[in-house]
XYZ file of N, CA and C in Angstrom:
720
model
N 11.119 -1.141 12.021
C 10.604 -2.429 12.457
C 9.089 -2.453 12.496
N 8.541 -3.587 13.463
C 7.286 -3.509 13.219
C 6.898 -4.734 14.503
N 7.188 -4.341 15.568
C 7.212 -4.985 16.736
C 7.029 -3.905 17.550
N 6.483 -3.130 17.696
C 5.784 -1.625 18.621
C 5.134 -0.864 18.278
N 4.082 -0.893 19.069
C 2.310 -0.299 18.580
C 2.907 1.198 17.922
N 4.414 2.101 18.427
C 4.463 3.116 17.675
C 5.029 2.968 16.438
N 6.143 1.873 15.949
C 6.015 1.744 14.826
C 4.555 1.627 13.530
N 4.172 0.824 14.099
C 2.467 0.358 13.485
C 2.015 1.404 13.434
N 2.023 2.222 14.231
C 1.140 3.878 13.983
C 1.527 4.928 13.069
N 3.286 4.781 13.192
C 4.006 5.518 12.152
C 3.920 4.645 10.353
N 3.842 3.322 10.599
C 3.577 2.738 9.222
C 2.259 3.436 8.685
N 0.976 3.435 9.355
C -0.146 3.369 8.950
C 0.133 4.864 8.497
N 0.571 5.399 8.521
C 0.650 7.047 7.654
C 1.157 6.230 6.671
N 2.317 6.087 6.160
C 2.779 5.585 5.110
C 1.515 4.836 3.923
N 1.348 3.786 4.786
C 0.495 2.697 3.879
C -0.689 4.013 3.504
N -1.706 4.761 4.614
C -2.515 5.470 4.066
C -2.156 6.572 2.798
N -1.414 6.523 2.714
C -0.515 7.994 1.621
C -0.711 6.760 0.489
N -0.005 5.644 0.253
C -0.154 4.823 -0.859
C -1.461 4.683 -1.408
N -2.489 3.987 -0.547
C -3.341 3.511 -0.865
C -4.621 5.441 -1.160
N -3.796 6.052 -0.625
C -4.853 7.532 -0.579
C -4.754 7.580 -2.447
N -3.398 7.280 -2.604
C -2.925 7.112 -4.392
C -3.444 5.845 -5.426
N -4.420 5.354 -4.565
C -4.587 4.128 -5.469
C -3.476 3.183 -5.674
N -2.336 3.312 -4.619
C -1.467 2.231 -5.152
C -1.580 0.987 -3.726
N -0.467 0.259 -3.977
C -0.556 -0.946 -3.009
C 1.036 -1.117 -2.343
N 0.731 -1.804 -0.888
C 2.288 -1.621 -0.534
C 2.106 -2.865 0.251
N 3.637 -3.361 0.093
C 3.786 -4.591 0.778
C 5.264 -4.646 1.914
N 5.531 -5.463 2.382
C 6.676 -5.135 3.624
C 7.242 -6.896 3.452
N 8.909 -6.941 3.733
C 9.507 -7.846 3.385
C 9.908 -8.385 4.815
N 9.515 -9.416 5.709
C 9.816 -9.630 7.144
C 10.726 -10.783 6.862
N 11.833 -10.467 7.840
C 12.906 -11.638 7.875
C 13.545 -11.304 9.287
N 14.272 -12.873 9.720
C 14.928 -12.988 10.397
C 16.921 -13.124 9.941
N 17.501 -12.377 10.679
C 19.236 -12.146 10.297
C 19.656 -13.891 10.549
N 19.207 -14.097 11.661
C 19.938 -15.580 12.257
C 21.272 -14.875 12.587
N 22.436 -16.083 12.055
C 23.683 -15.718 11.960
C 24.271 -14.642 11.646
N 23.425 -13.765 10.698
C 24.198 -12.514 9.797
C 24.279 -11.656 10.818
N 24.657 -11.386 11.735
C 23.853 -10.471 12.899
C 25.307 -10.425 13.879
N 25.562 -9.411 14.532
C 26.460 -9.098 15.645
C 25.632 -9.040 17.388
N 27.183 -9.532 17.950
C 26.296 -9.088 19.265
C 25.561 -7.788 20.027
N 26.475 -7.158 19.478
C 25.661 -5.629 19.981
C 25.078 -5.327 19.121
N 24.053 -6.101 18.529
C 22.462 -5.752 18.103
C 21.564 -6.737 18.766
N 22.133 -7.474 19.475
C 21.286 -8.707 20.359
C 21.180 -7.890 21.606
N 19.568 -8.522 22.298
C 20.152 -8.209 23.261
C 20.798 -8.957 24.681
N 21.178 -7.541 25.498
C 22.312 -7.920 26.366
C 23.571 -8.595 25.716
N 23.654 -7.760 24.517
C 24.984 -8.215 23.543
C 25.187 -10.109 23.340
N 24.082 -10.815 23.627
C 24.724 -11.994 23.598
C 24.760 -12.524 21.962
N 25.012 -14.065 21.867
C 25.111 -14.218 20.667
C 24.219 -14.683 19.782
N 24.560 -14.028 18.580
C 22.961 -14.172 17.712
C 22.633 -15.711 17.536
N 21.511 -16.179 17.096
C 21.076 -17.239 17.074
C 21.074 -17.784 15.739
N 20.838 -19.319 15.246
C 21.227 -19.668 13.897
C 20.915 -21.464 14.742
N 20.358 -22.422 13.555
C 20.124 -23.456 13.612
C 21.191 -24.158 14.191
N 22.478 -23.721 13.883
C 23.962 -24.683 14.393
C 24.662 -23.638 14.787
N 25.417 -24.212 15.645
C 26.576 -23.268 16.229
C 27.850 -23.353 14.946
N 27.559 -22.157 14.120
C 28.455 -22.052 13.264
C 29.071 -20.792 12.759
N 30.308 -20.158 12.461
C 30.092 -19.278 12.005
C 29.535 -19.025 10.605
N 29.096 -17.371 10.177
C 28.749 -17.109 8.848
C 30.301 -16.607 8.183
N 30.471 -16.238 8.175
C 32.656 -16.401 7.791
C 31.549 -14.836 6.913
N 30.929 -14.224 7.524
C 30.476 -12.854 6.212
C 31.216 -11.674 7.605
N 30.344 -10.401 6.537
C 30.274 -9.197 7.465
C 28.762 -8.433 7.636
N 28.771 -7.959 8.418
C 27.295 -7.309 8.822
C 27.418 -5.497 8.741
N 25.822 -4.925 8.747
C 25.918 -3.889 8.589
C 25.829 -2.876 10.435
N 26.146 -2.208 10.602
C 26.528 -1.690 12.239
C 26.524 -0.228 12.118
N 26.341 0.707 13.550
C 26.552 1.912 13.073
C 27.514 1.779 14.091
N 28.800 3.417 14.220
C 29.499 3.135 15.213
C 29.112 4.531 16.103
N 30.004 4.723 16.931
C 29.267 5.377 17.843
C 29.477 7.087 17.349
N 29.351 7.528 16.317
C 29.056 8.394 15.977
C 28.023 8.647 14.978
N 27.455 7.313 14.824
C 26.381 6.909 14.215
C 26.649 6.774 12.350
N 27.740 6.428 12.303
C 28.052 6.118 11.148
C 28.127 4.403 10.755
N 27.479 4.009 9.687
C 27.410 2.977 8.817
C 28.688 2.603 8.937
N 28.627 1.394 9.254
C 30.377 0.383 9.455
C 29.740 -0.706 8.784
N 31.100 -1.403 8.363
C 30.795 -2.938 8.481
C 31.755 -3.648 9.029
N 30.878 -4.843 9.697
C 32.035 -5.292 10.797
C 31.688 -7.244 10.664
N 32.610 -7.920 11.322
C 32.481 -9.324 10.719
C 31.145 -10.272 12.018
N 30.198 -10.615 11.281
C 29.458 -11.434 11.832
C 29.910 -12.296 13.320
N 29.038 -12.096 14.634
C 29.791 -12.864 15.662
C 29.235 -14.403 15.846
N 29.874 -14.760 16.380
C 29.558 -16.228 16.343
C 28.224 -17.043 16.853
N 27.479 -17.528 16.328
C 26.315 -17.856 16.739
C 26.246 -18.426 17.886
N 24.932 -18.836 18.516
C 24.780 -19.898 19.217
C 23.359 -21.021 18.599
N 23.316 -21.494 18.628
C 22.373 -22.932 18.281
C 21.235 -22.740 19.118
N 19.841 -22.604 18.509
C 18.584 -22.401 18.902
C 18.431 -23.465 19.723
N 17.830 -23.823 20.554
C 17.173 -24.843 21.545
C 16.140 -25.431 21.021
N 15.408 -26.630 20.893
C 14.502 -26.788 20.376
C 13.146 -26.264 20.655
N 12.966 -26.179 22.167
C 12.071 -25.311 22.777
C 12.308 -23.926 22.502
N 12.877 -23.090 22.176
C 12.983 -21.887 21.886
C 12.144 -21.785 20.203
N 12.000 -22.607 19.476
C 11.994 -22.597 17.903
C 10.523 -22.101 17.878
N 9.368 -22.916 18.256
C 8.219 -22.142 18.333
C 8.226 -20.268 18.712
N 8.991 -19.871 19.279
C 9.156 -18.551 19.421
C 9.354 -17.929 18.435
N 10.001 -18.489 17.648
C 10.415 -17.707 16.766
C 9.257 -17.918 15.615
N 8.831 -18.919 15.173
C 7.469 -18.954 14.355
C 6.477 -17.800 15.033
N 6.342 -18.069 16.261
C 5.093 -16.979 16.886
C 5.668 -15.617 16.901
N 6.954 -14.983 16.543
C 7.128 -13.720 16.169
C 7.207 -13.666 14.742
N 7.230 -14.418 13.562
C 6.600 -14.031 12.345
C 5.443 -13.946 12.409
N 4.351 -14.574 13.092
C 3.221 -14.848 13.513
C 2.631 -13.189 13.660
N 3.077 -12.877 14.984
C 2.846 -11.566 15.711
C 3.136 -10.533 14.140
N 3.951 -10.634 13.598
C 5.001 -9.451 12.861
C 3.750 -9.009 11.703
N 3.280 -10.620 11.341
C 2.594 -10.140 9.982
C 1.012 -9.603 10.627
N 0.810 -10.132 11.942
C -0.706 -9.293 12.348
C 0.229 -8.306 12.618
N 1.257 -7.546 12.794
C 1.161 -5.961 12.914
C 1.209 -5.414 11.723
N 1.632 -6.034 10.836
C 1.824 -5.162 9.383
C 0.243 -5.450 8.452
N -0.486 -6.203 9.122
C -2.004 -6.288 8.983
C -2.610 -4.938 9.428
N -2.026 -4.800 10.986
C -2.450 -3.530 11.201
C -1.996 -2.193 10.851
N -1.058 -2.149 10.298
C -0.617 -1.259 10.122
C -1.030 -0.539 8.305
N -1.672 -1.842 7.748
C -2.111 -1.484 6.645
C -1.512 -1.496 5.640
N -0.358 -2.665 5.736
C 0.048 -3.151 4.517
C -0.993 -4.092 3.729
N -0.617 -4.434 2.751
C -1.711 -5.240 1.976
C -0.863 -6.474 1.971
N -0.111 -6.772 1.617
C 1.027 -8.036 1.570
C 2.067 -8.507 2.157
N 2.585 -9.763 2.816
C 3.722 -9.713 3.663
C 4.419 -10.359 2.608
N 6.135 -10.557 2.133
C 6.881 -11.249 1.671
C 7.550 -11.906 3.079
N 7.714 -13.174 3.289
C 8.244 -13.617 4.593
C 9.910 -13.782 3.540
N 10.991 -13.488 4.006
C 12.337 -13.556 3.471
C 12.831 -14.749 4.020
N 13.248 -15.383 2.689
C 13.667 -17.425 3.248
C 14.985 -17.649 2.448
N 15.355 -16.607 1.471
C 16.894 -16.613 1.199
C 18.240 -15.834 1.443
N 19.295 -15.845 0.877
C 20.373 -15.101 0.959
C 21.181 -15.613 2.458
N 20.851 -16.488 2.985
C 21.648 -17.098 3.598
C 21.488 -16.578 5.366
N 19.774 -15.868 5.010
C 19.183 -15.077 6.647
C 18.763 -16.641 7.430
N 17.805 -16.330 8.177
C 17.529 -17.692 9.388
C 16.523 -18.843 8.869
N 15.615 -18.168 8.207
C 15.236 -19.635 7.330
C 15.762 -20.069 6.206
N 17.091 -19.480 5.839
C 17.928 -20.394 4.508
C 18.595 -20.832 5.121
N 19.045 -20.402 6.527
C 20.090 -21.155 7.116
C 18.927 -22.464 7.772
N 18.573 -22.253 7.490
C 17.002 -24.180 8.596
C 17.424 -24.906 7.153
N 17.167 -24.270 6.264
C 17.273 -25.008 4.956
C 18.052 -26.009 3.944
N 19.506 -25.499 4.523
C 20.860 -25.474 3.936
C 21.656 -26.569 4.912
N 21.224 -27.880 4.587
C 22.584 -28.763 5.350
C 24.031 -28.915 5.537
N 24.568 -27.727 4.945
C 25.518 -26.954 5.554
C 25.394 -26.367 7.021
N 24.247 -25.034 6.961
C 24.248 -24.489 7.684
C 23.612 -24.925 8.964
N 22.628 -25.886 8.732
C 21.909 -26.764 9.773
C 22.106 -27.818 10.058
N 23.170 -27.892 11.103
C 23.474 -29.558 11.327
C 22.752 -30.074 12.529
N 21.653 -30.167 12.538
C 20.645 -30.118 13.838
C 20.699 -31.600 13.840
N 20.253 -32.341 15.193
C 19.846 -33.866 15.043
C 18.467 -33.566 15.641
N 17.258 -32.804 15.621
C 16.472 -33.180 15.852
C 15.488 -33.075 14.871
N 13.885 -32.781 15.334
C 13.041 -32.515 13.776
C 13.323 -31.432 13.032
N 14.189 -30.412 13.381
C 14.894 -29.600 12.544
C 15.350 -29.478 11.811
N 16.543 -30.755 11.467
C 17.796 -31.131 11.502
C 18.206 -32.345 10.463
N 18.672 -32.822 8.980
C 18.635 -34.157 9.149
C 17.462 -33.720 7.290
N 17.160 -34.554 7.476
C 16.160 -34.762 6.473
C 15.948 -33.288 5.435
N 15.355 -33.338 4.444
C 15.027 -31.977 3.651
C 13.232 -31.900 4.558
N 12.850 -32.457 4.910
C 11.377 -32.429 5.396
C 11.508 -31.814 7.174
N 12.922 -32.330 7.259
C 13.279 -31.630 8.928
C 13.575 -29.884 8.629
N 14.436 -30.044 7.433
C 15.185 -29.048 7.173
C 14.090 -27.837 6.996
N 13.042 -28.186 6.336
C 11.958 -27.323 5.407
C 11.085 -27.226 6.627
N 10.948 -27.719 7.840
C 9.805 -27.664 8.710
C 9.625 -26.310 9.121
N 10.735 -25.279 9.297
C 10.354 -24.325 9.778
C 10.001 -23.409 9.151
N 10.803 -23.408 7.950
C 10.225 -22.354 6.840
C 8.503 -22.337 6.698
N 8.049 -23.643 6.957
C 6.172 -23.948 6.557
C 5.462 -24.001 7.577
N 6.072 -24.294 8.554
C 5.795 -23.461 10.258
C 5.374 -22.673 10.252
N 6.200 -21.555 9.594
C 6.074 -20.210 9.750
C 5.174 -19.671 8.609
N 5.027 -20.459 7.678
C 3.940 -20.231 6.614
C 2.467 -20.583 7.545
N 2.685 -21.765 7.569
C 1.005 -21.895 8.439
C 0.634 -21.123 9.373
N 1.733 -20.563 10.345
C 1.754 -19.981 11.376
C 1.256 -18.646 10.793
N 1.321 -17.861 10.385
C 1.164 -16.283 9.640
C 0.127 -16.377 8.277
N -0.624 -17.676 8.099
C -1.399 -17.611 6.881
C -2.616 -17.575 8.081
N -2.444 -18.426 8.869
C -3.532 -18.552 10.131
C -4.479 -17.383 10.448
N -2.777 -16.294 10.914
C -2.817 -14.973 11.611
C -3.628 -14.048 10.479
N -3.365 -14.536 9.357
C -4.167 -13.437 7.805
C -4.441 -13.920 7.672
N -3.973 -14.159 6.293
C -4.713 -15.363 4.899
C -3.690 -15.781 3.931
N -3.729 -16.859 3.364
C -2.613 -17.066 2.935
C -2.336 -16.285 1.244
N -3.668 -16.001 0.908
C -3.162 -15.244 -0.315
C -3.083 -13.673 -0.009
N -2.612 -13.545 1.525
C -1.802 -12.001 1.820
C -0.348 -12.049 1.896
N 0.111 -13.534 1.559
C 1.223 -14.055 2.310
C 2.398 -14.393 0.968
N 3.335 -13.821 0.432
C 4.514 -14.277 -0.209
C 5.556 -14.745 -0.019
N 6.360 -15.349 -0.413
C 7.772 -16.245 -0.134
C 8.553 -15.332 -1.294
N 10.048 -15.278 -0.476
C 11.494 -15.266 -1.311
C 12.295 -16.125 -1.197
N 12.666 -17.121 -1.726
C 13.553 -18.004 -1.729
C 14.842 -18.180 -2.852
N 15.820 -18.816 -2.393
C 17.134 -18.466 -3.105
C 17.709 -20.059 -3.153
N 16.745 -21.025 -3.684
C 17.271 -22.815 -3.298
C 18.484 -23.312 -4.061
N 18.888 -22.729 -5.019
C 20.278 -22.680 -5.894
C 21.363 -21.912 -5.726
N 22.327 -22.602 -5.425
C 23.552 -21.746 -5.302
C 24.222 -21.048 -4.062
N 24.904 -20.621 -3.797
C 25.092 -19.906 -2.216
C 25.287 -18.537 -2.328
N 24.734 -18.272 -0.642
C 24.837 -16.842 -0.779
C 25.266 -16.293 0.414
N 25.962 -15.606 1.002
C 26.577 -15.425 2.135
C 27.045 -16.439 2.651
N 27.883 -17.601 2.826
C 28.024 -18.826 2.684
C 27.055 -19.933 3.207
N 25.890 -19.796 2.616
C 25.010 -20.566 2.947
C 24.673 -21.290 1.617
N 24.780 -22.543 1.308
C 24.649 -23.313 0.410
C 23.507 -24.218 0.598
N 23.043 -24.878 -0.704
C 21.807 -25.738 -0.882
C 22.178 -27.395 -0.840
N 23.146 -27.562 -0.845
C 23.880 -28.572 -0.642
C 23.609 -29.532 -1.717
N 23.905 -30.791 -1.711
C 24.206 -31.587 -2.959
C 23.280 -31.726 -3.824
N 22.077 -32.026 -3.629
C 21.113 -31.907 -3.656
C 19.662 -30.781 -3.595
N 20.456 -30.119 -4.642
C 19.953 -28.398 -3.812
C 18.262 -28.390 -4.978
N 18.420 -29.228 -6.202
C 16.912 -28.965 -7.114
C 16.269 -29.617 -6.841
N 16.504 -31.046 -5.867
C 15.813 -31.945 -5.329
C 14.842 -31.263 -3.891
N 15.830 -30.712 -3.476
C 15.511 -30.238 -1.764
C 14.242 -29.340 -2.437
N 14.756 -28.223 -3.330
C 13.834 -27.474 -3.811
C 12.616 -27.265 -3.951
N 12.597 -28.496 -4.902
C 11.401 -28.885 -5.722
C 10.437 -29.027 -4.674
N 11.114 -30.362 -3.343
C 10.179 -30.717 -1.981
C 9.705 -29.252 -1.754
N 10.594 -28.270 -1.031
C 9.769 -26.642 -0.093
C 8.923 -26.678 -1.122
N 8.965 -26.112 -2.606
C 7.941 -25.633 -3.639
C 6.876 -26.426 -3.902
N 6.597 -27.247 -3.676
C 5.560 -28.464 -3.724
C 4.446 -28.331 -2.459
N 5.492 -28.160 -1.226
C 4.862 -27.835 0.099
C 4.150 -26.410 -0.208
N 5.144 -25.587 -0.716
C 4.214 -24.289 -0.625
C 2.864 -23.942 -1.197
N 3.057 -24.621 -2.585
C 2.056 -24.863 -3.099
C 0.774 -25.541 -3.088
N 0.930 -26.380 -2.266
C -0.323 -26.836 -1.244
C -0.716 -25.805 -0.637
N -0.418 -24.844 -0.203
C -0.885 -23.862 1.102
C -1.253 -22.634 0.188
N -1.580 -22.519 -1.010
C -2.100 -21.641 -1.462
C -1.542 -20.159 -1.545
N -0.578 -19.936 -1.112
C 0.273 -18.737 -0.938
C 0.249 -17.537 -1.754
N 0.411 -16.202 -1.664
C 0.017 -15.272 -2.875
C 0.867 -15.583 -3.990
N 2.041 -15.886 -3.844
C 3.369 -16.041 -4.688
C 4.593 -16.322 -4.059
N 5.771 -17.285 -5.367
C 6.853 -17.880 -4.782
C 8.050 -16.963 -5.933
N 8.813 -16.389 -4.841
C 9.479 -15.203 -5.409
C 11.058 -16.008 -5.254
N 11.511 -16.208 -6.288
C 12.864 -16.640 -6.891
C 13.684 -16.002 -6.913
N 14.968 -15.796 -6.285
C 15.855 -15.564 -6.714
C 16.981 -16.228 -7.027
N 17.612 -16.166 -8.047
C 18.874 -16.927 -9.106
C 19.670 -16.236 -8.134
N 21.022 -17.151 -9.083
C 22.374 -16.476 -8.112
C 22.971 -16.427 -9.423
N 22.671 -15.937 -10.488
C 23.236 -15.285 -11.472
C 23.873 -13.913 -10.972
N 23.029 -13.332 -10.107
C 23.647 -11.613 -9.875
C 24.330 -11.671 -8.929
N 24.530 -12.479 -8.052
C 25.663 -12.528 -7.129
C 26.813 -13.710 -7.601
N 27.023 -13.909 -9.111
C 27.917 -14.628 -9.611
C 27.979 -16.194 -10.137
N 26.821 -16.519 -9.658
C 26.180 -17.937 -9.944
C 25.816 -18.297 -11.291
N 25.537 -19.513 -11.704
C 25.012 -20.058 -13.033
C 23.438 -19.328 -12.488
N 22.639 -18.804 -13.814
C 21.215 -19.077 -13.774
C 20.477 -20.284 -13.751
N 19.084 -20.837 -13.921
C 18.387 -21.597 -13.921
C 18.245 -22.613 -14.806
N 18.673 -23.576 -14.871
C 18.998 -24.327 -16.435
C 16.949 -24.361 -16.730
N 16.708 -24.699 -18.000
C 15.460 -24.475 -18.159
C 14.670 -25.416 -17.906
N 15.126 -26.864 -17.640
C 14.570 -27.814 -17.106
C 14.308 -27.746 -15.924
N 14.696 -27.300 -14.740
C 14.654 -26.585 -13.770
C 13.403 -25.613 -13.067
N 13.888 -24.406 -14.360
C 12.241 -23.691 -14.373
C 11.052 -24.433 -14.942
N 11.216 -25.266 -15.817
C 9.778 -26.056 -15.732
C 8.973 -26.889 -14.949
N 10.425 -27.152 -14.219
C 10.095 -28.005 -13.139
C 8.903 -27.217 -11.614
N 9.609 -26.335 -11.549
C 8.992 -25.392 -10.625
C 7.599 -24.850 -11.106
N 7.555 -24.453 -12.306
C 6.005 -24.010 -13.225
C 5.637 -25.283 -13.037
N 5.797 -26.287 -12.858
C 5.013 -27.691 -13.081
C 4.142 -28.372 -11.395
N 5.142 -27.525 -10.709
C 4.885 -27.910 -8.781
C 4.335 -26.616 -8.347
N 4.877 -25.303 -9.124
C 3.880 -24.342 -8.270
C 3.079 -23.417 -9.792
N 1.203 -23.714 -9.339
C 0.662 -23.214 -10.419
C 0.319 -21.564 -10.243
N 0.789 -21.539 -9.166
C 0.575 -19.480 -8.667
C 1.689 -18.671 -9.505
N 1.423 -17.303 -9.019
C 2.642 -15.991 -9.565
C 3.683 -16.894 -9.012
N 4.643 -16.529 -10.145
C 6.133 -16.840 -9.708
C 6.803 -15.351 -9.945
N 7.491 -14.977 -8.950
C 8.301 -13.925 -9.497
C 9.784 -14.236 -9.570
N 10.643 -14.206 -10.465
C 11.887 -14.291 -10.474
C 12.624 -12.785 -10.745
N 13.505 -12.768 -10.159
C 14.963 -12.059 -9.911
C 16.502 -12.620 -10.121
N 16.911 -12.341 -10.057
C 18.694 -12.042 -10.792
C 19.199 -11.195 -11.918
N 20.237 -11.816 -12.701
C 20.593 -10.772 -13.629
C 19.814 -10.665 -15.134
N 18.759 -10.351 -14.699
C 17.580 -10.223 -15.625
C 17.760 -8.811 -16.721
N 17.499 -9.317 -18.338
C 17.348 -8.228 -18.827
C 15.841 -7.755 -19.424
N 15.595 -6.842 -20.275
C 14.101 -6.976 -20.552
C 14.215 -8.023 -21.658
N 15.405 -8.460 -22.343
C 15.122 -9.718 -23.653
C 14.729 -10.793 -22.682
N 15.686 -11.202 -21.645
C 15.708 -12.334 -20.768
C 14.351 -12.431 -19.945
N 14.132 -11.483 -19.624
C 12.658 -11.607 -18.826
C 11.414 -11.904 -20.315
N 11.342 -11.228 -21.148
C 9.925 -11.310 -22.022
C 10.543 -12.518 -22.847
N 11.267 -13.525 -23.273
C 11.822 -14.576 -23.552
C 11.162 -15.889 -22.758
N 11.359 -15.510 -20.973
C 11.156 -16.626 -20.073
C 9.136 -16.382 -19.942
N 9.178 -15.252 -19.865
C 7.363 -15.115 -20.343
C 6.553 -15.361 -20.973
């Protein structure tokens, strides 16, 4: 993790060994939301997620012999609206520790169906307030948390992963999923960001990107794009 001055102390060996090599290192911060069990919360209660819904997935756990299990996601409870700033001000906090700790780059994680795909996904967010409702309610927190942590750095220390096509742990983009899209990528791109990191749901079984699609996105965001899925080297130096 990266929420205790001894983690941060144990990173900064790491990052110094990279950079002692001339290379560069970056750290991927996300929130589980729903994907998450109670006995990793604490006082075992229940994990948090935009709607009181289940994720119908399974999570990763150790058991008490400290072995890797997997066991089925527990049932959420529905953020408060007053609680929501908290959670922006711990991406906030997260990326000044990995500032300190001497990473060079944060990726903030906004797909695969973790806590800001679930804000995203009118499936997964049936909120009625500014949360809730709209793709501009829906997208508020994801850019919250962008402004919030570009503030804390800079925004070209700052990357996005997003997954706006297709579902993934049952978190879907809903009817309207290239429309909703296009809106976050438009927003992001105002804010100057280091890069907007794509992932297809080709590799978890999905159609890829029809190509009207990807132009669309090269056309709203003029920064690095990085894409991911079931990429080959023809398919990648083709889309290049």
């Amino acid at each position: 993790g990266l929420h205790s001055p001894e983690q941060i102390a144990a990173w900064q060996k790491i990052t110094a060994g990279v950079h002692a090599e001339n290379g560069r290192i970056a750290v991927q911060l996300w929130h589980t939301g729903r994907i998450s069990h109670s006995s990793l919360q604490p006082g075992g209660g229940a994990p948090v997620a935009p709607s009181a819904l289940s994720a119908g997935t399974r999570t990763s756990l150790r058991d008490e012999n400290g072995h890797a299990i997997r066991a089925d996601t527990s049932m959420p409870r529905a953020l408060e609206t007053e609680e929501i700033p908290g959670i922006v001000d711990d991406f906030r906090q997260a990326v000044g520790n990995a500032r300190d700790a001497g990473f060079d780059l944060v990726e903030l994680h906004s797909a695969h169906g973790y806590l800001l795909h679930q804000f995203l996904s009118p499936s997964a967010n049936q909120r009625t307030d500014q949360y809730g409702g709209s793709v501009e309610n829906r997208a508020r927190l994801v850019l919250e948390v962008v402004d919030a942590v570009s503030k804390e750095w800079s925004a070209d220390r700052i990357g996005i992963r997003v997954s706006p096509i297709g579902s993934f742990q049952n978190v879907d983009n809903g009817p309207n999923e290239e429309e909703d899209a296009l809106y976050l990528i438009s927003e992001l791109a105002k804010r100057g960001i280091a890069y907007l990191h794509m992932s297809e749901p080709d590799w978890a079984g999905g159609k890829p990107y029809s190509e009207a699609f990807r132009q669309k996105v090269r056309d709203r965001f003029p920064g690095v794009i990085i894409g991911a899925g079931a990429y080959t080297v023809e398919k990648a130096n083709d889309l290049i």
